mmCIF file of C-alpha atoms in Angstrom:
data_model
loop_
_atom_site.group_PDB
_atom_site.id
_atom_site.type_symbol
_atom_site.label_atom_id
_atom_site.label_comp_id
_atom_site.label_asym_id
_atom_site.label_seq_id
_atom_site.Cartn_x
_atom_site.Cartn_y
_atom_site.Cartn_z
ATOM 1 C CA MET W 1180 -13.379 58.165 -163.581
ATOM 2 C CA ARG W 1181 -14.525 54.718 -162.932
ATOM 3 C CA VAL W 1182 -10.266 53.682 -163.254
ATOM 4 C CA ILE W 1183 -9.611 56.503 -160.926
ATOM 5 C CA ILE W 1184 -12.301 55.517 -157.950
ATOM 6 C CA LEU W 1185 -11.244 51.757 -158.280
ATOM 7 C CA LEU W 1186 -7.340 52.696 -158.515
ATOM 8 C CA LEU W 1187 -8.061 55.168 -155.004
ATOM 9 C CA VAL W 1188 -10.396 51.982 -153.840
ATOM 10 C CA ALA W 1189 -7.172 49.629 -154.394
ATOM 11 C CA ILE W 1190 -4.947 52.341 -152.591
ATOM 12 C CA GLY W 1191 -6.906 52.727 -149.660
ATOM 13 C CA ILE W 1192 -7.092 49.055 -149.205
ATOM 14 C CA GLY W 1193 -3.647 48.452 -149.616
ATOM 15 C CA SER W 1194 -2.673 51.166 -147.384
ATOM 16 C CA TRP W 1195 -4.971 49.821 -144.458
ATOM 17 C CA TYR W 1196 -3.591 46.133 -145.105
ATOM 18 C CA TRP W 1197 0.236 47.090 -144.947
ATOM 19 C CA ASN W 1198 -0.354 49.351 -141.867
ATOM 20 C CA ARG W 1199 -2.531 46.449 -140.176
ATOM 21 C CA GLN W 1200 0.433 44.030 -140.881
ATOM 22 C CA ASN W 1201 2.868 46.690 -140.076
ATOM 23 C CA THR W 1202 1.824 47.678 -136.734
ATOM 24 C CA ILE W 1203 1.604 46.068 -133.242
ATOM 25 C CA ASP W 1204 -1.915 45.729 -131.012
ATOM 26 C CA GLU W 1205 -2.983 43.874 -127.901
ATOM 27 C CA GLU W 1206 -4.392 41.047 -130.079
ATOM 28 C CA SER W 1207 -1.425 40.714 -131.904
ATOM 29 C CA VAL W 1208 0.388 40.279 -128.900
ATOM 30 C CA ASN W 1209 -2.000 37.577 -127.099
ATOM 31 C CA ARG W 1210 -1.721 35.542 -130.579
ATOM 32 C CA PHE W 1211 2.346 35.628 -130.078
ATOM 33 C CA TYR W 1212 2.170 34.423 -126.736
ATOM 34 C CA ASP W 1213 -0.337 31.826 -127.989
ATOM 35 C CA THR W 1214 1.937 30.812 -130.787
ATOM 36 C CA ALA W 1215 5.100 30.456 -128.522
ATOM 37 C CA THR W 1216 3.135 28.270 -125.633
ATOM 38 C CA GLU W 1217 1.849 25.979 -128.773
ATOM 39 C CA HIS W 1218 5.584 25.551 -129.577
ATOM 40 C CA VAL W 1219 6.474 25.148 -126.400
ATOM 41 C CA LEU W 1220 4.178 22.055 -125.258
ATOM 42 C CA ASN W 1221 4.957 20.762 -128.746
ATOM 43 C CA GLY W 1222 8.595 20.853 -128.394
ATOM 44 C CA ARG W 1223 9.193 22.861 -131.680
ATOM 45 C CA SER W 1224 12.477 24.555 -130.706
ATOM 46 C CA LYS W 1225 12.992 25.616 -134.350
ATOM 47 C CA ALA W 1226 9.813 27.484 -134.711
ATOM 48 C CA LEU W 1227 10.534 29.331 -131.234
ATOM 49 C CA CYS W 1228 13.966 30.380 -132.880
ATOM 50 C CA ALA W 1229 11.768 31.837 -135.767
ATOM 51 C CA MET W 1230 9.960 34.040 -133.389
ATOM 52 C CA MET W 1231 13.011 35.690 -132.072
ATOM 53 C CA THR W 1232 14.966 38.556 -133.922
ATOM 54 C CA LYS W 1233 18.428 38.408 -135.076
ATOM 55 C CA ASP W 1234 19.656 40.693 -132.561
ATOM 56 C CA PHE W 1235 17.840 38.653 -129.795
ATOM 57 C CA THR W 1236 19.245 38.593 -125.981
ATOM 58 C CA ARG W 1237 17.975 37.295 -122.344
ATOM 59 C CA THR W 1238 19.507 38.239 -119.292
ATOM 60 C CA GLY W 1239 18.103 37.178 -116.045
ATOM 61 C CA VAL W 1240 18.968 35.320 -113.038
ATOM 62 C CA ASN W 1241 18.114 31.787 -111.892
ATOM 63 C CA SER W 1242 17.407 31.171 -108.336
ATOM 64 C CA THR W 1243 17.869 27.486 -107.772
ATOM 65 C CA SER W 1244 18.528 25.548 -104.299
ATOM 66 C CA GLN W 1245 22.384 25.993 -105.279
ATOM 67 C CA GLY W 1246 21.892 29.822 -105.151
ATOM 68 C CA ARG W 1247 21.971 32.284 -108.007
ATOM 69 C CA ILE W 1248 22.536 32.001 -111.341
ATOM 70 C CA GLN W 1249 23.311 34.975 -113.902
ATOM 71 C CA GLU W 1250 22.168 34.271 -117.092
ATOM 72 C CA ASN W 1251 22.759 35.807 -120.563
ATOM 73 C CA ALA W 1252 22.061 34.667 -123.818
ATOM 74 C CA ASP W 1253 21.957 35.577 -127.664
ATOM 75 C CA LYS W 1254 19.494 33.906 -130.527
ATOM 76 C CA GLU W 1255 22.009 31.107 -130.910
ATOM 77 C CA GLU W 1256 22.474 30.132 -127.519
ATOM 78 C CA SER W 1257 18.900 30.335 -126.735
ATOM 79 C CA CYS W 1258 17.973 28.043 -129.363
ATOM 80 C CA ASP W 1259 20.438 25.778 -128.718
ATOM 81 C CA LYS W 1260 18.925 25.744 -125.038
ATOM 82 C CA PHE W 1261 15.443 25.205 -126.251
ATOM 83 C CA ASP W 1262 17.265 22.035 -128.795
ATOM 84 C CA LYS W 1263 18.521 20.425 -125.649
ATOM 85 C CA MET W 1264 15.410 21.119 -123.439
ATOM 86 C CA PHE W 1265 13.515 19.619 -125.867
ATOM 87 C CA THR W 1266 15.544 16.623 -126.496
ATOM 88 C CA SER W 1267 15.905 15.996 -122.664
ATOM 89 C CA LEU W 1268 12.197 16.251 -121.942
ATOM 90 C CA ALA W 1269 11.448 13.814 -124.757
ATOM 91 C CA GLN W 1270 14.041 11.620 -123.865
ATOM 92 C CA ALA W 1271 12.645 11.356 -120.050
ATOM 93 C CA GLY W 1272 9.203 10.749 -121.494
ATOM 94 C CA ARG W 1273 10.859 7.752 -122.950
ATOM 95 C CA GLN W 1274 12.691 6.599 -119.889
ATOM 96 C CA THR W 1275 9.250 6.839 -117.676
ATOM 97 C CA GLY W 1276 7.469 4.924 -120.399
ATOM 98 C CA GLY W 1277 5.246 8.136 -121.494
ATOM 99 C CA GLN W 1278 4.343 8.744 -117.683
ATOM 100 C CA MET W 1279 6.391 12.155 -117.658
ATOM 101 C CA SER W 1280 4.114 15.001 -118.110
ATOM 102 C CA THR W 1281 4.591 18.549 -118.859
ATOM 103 C CA ASN W 1282 2.628 21.547 -118.161
ATOM 104 C CA TYR W 1283 3.275 25.333 -119.296
ATOM 105 C CA GLN W 1284 1.151 28.272 -118.321
ATOM 106 C CA VAL W 1285 1.585 32.108 -119.821
ATOM 107 C CA SER W 1286 0.277 34.768 -118.175
ATOM 108 C CA ILE W 1287 0.330 38.605 -119.849
ATOM 109 C CA ASP W 1288 0.625 40.453 -116.643
ATOM 110 C CA HIS W 1289 0.565 44.135 -118.723
ATOM 111 C CA ILE W 1290 1.055 45.161 -122.707
ATOM 112 C CA GLU W 1291 2.501 48.782 -123.202
ATOM 113 C CA ILE W 1292 2.614 49.076 -126.962
ATOM 114 C CA ALA W 1293 4.870 52.293 -128.256
ATOM 115 C CA PRO W 1294 3.194 55.022 -130.100
ATOM 116 C CA ASP W 1295 3.828 54.413 -133.467
ATOM 117 C CA HIS W 1296 2.729 50.746 -132.929
ATOM 118 C CA LYS W 1297 5.826 48.939 -134.061
ATOM 119 C CA SER W 1298 6.972 48.001 -130.810
ATOM 120 C CA ALA W 1299 5.840 46.864 -127.180
ATOM 121 C CA GLU W 1300 6.792 46.086 -123.910
ATOM 122 C CA VAL W 1301 5.124 43.235 -122.523
ATOM 123 C CA LYS W 1302 5.709 41.782 -118.584
ATOM 124 C CA VAL W 1303 4.682 37.969 -118.697
ATOM 125 C CA SER W 1304 4.805 35.404 -116.380
ATOM 126 C CA THR W 1305 5.481 31.838 -117.184
ATOM 127 C CA GLN W 1306 5.346 28.598 -115.328
ATOM 128 C CA ILE W 1307 6.888 25.449 -116.485
ATOM 129 C CA SER W 1308 6.344 22.072 -114.223
ATOM 130 C CA MET W 1309 7.377 18.312 -114.769
ATOM 131 C CA ALA W 1310 5.785 15.347 -113.341
ATOM 132 C CA ILE W 1311 5.779 11.927 -113.396
ATOM 133 C CA GLY W 1312 3.089 9.742 -112.679
ATOM 134 C CA PRO W 1313 3.145 8.082 -109.482
ATOM 135 C CA ILE W 1314 5.942 10.299 -108.003
ATOM 136 C CA GLY W 1315 4.098 13.838 -108.666
ATOM 137 C CA ARG W 1316 5.743 17.048 -109.710
ATOM 138 C CA ILE W 1317 9.546 16.544 -110.107
ATOM 139 C CA ALA W 1318 10.446 20.195 -111.334
ATOM 140 C CA GLU W 1319 9.067 23.706 -111.884
ATOM 141 C CA THR W 1320 10.375 26.943 -112.891
ATOM 142 C CA ARG W 1321 8.668 30.278 -112.207
ATOM 143 C CA ASP W 1322 9.731 33.120 -114.500
ATOM 144 C CA LYS W 1323 8.864 36.841 -114.203
ATOM 145 C CA SER W 1324 9.892 38.686 -117.505
ATOM 146 C CA THR W 1325 9.543 42.122 -119.787
ATOM 147 C CA GLU W 1326 9.977 41.376 -123.168
ATOM 148 C CA THR W 1327 10.549 43.140 -126.211
ATOM 149 C CA LEU W 1328 8.716 42.644 -129.092
ATOM 150 C CA VAL W 1329 8.882 44.586 -132.486
ATOM 151 C CA ILE W 1330 7.433 44.047 -135.992
ATOM 152 C CA ARG W 1331 9.765 43.541 -138.746
ATOM 153 C CA ASN W 1332 8.561 42.893 -142.300
ATOM 154 C CA GLY W 1333 5.386 42.292 -140.946
ATOM 155 C CA LYS W 1334 6.219 39.576 -138.689
ATOM 156 C CA LEU W 1335 5.717 40.255 -134.892
ATOM 157 C CA LEU W 1336 9.549 38.959 -133.312
ATOM 158 C CA LEU W 1337 10.747 38.575 -129.717
ATOM 159 C CA GLN W 1338 13.895 41.299 -129.576
ATOM 160 C CA LYS W 1339 14.507 41.133 -125.677
ATOM 161 C CA SER W 1340 14.228 39.205 -122.871
ATOM 162 C CA GLU W 1341 14.944 40.414 -119.167
ATOM 163 C CA GLY W 1342 14.004 38.584 -116.104
ATOM 164 C CA SER W 1343 14.153 36.529 -113.301
ATOM 165 C CA SER W 1344 13.390 32.748 -112.614
ATOM 166 C CA ILE W 1345 12.800 30.320 -109.537
ATOM 167 C CA THR W 1346 13.586 26.696 -110.269
ATOM 168 C CA ARG W 1347 12.580 23.923 -107.676
ATOM 169 C CA THR W 1348 13.525 20.298 -108.202
ATOM 170 C CA ILE W 1349 12.067 17.318 -106.684
ATOM 171 C CA GLY W 1350 14.689 17.518 -103.490
ATOM 172 C CA ASP W 1351 12.963 21.413 -102.817
ATOM 173 C CA ARG W 1352 10.094 22.350 -101.296
ATOM 174 C CA PHE W 1353 7.110 22.809 -103.692
#
């Protein structure tokens, strides 16, 4: 009898753990974006890419002083953009004698979790700006996106991002 009770308790704990690891809640969404922010601030492109599904897609429109640019990218293209961006930022930091700083902020505007807790639609606003010591701010991008997060094998991943952004550089008004 004792063995049966222990077995039932173990099954109950195992089921609870399995369900907890394979469902999305607001806390896990917030942790996801906190982790992504840490990776951006530390230039970890491979870690950011590991947070995307294999079928990840990004669509959006970027408005600049030169006009509107339609952007479409899959995971490979997005990861390549991250690599290039972080390489460029590191190079710019070296060229300015370490006087370049980057500020990155994410604001979660709304979280809609699916009834089965296997996916979530998240509305986020991001802002990234770069400044050089005495010159001040030289570039800024503000983005508003709707993103789809899914849970796969106990891991929360970004599957889709759709949004629009505005990029300003030193010659534009801030």
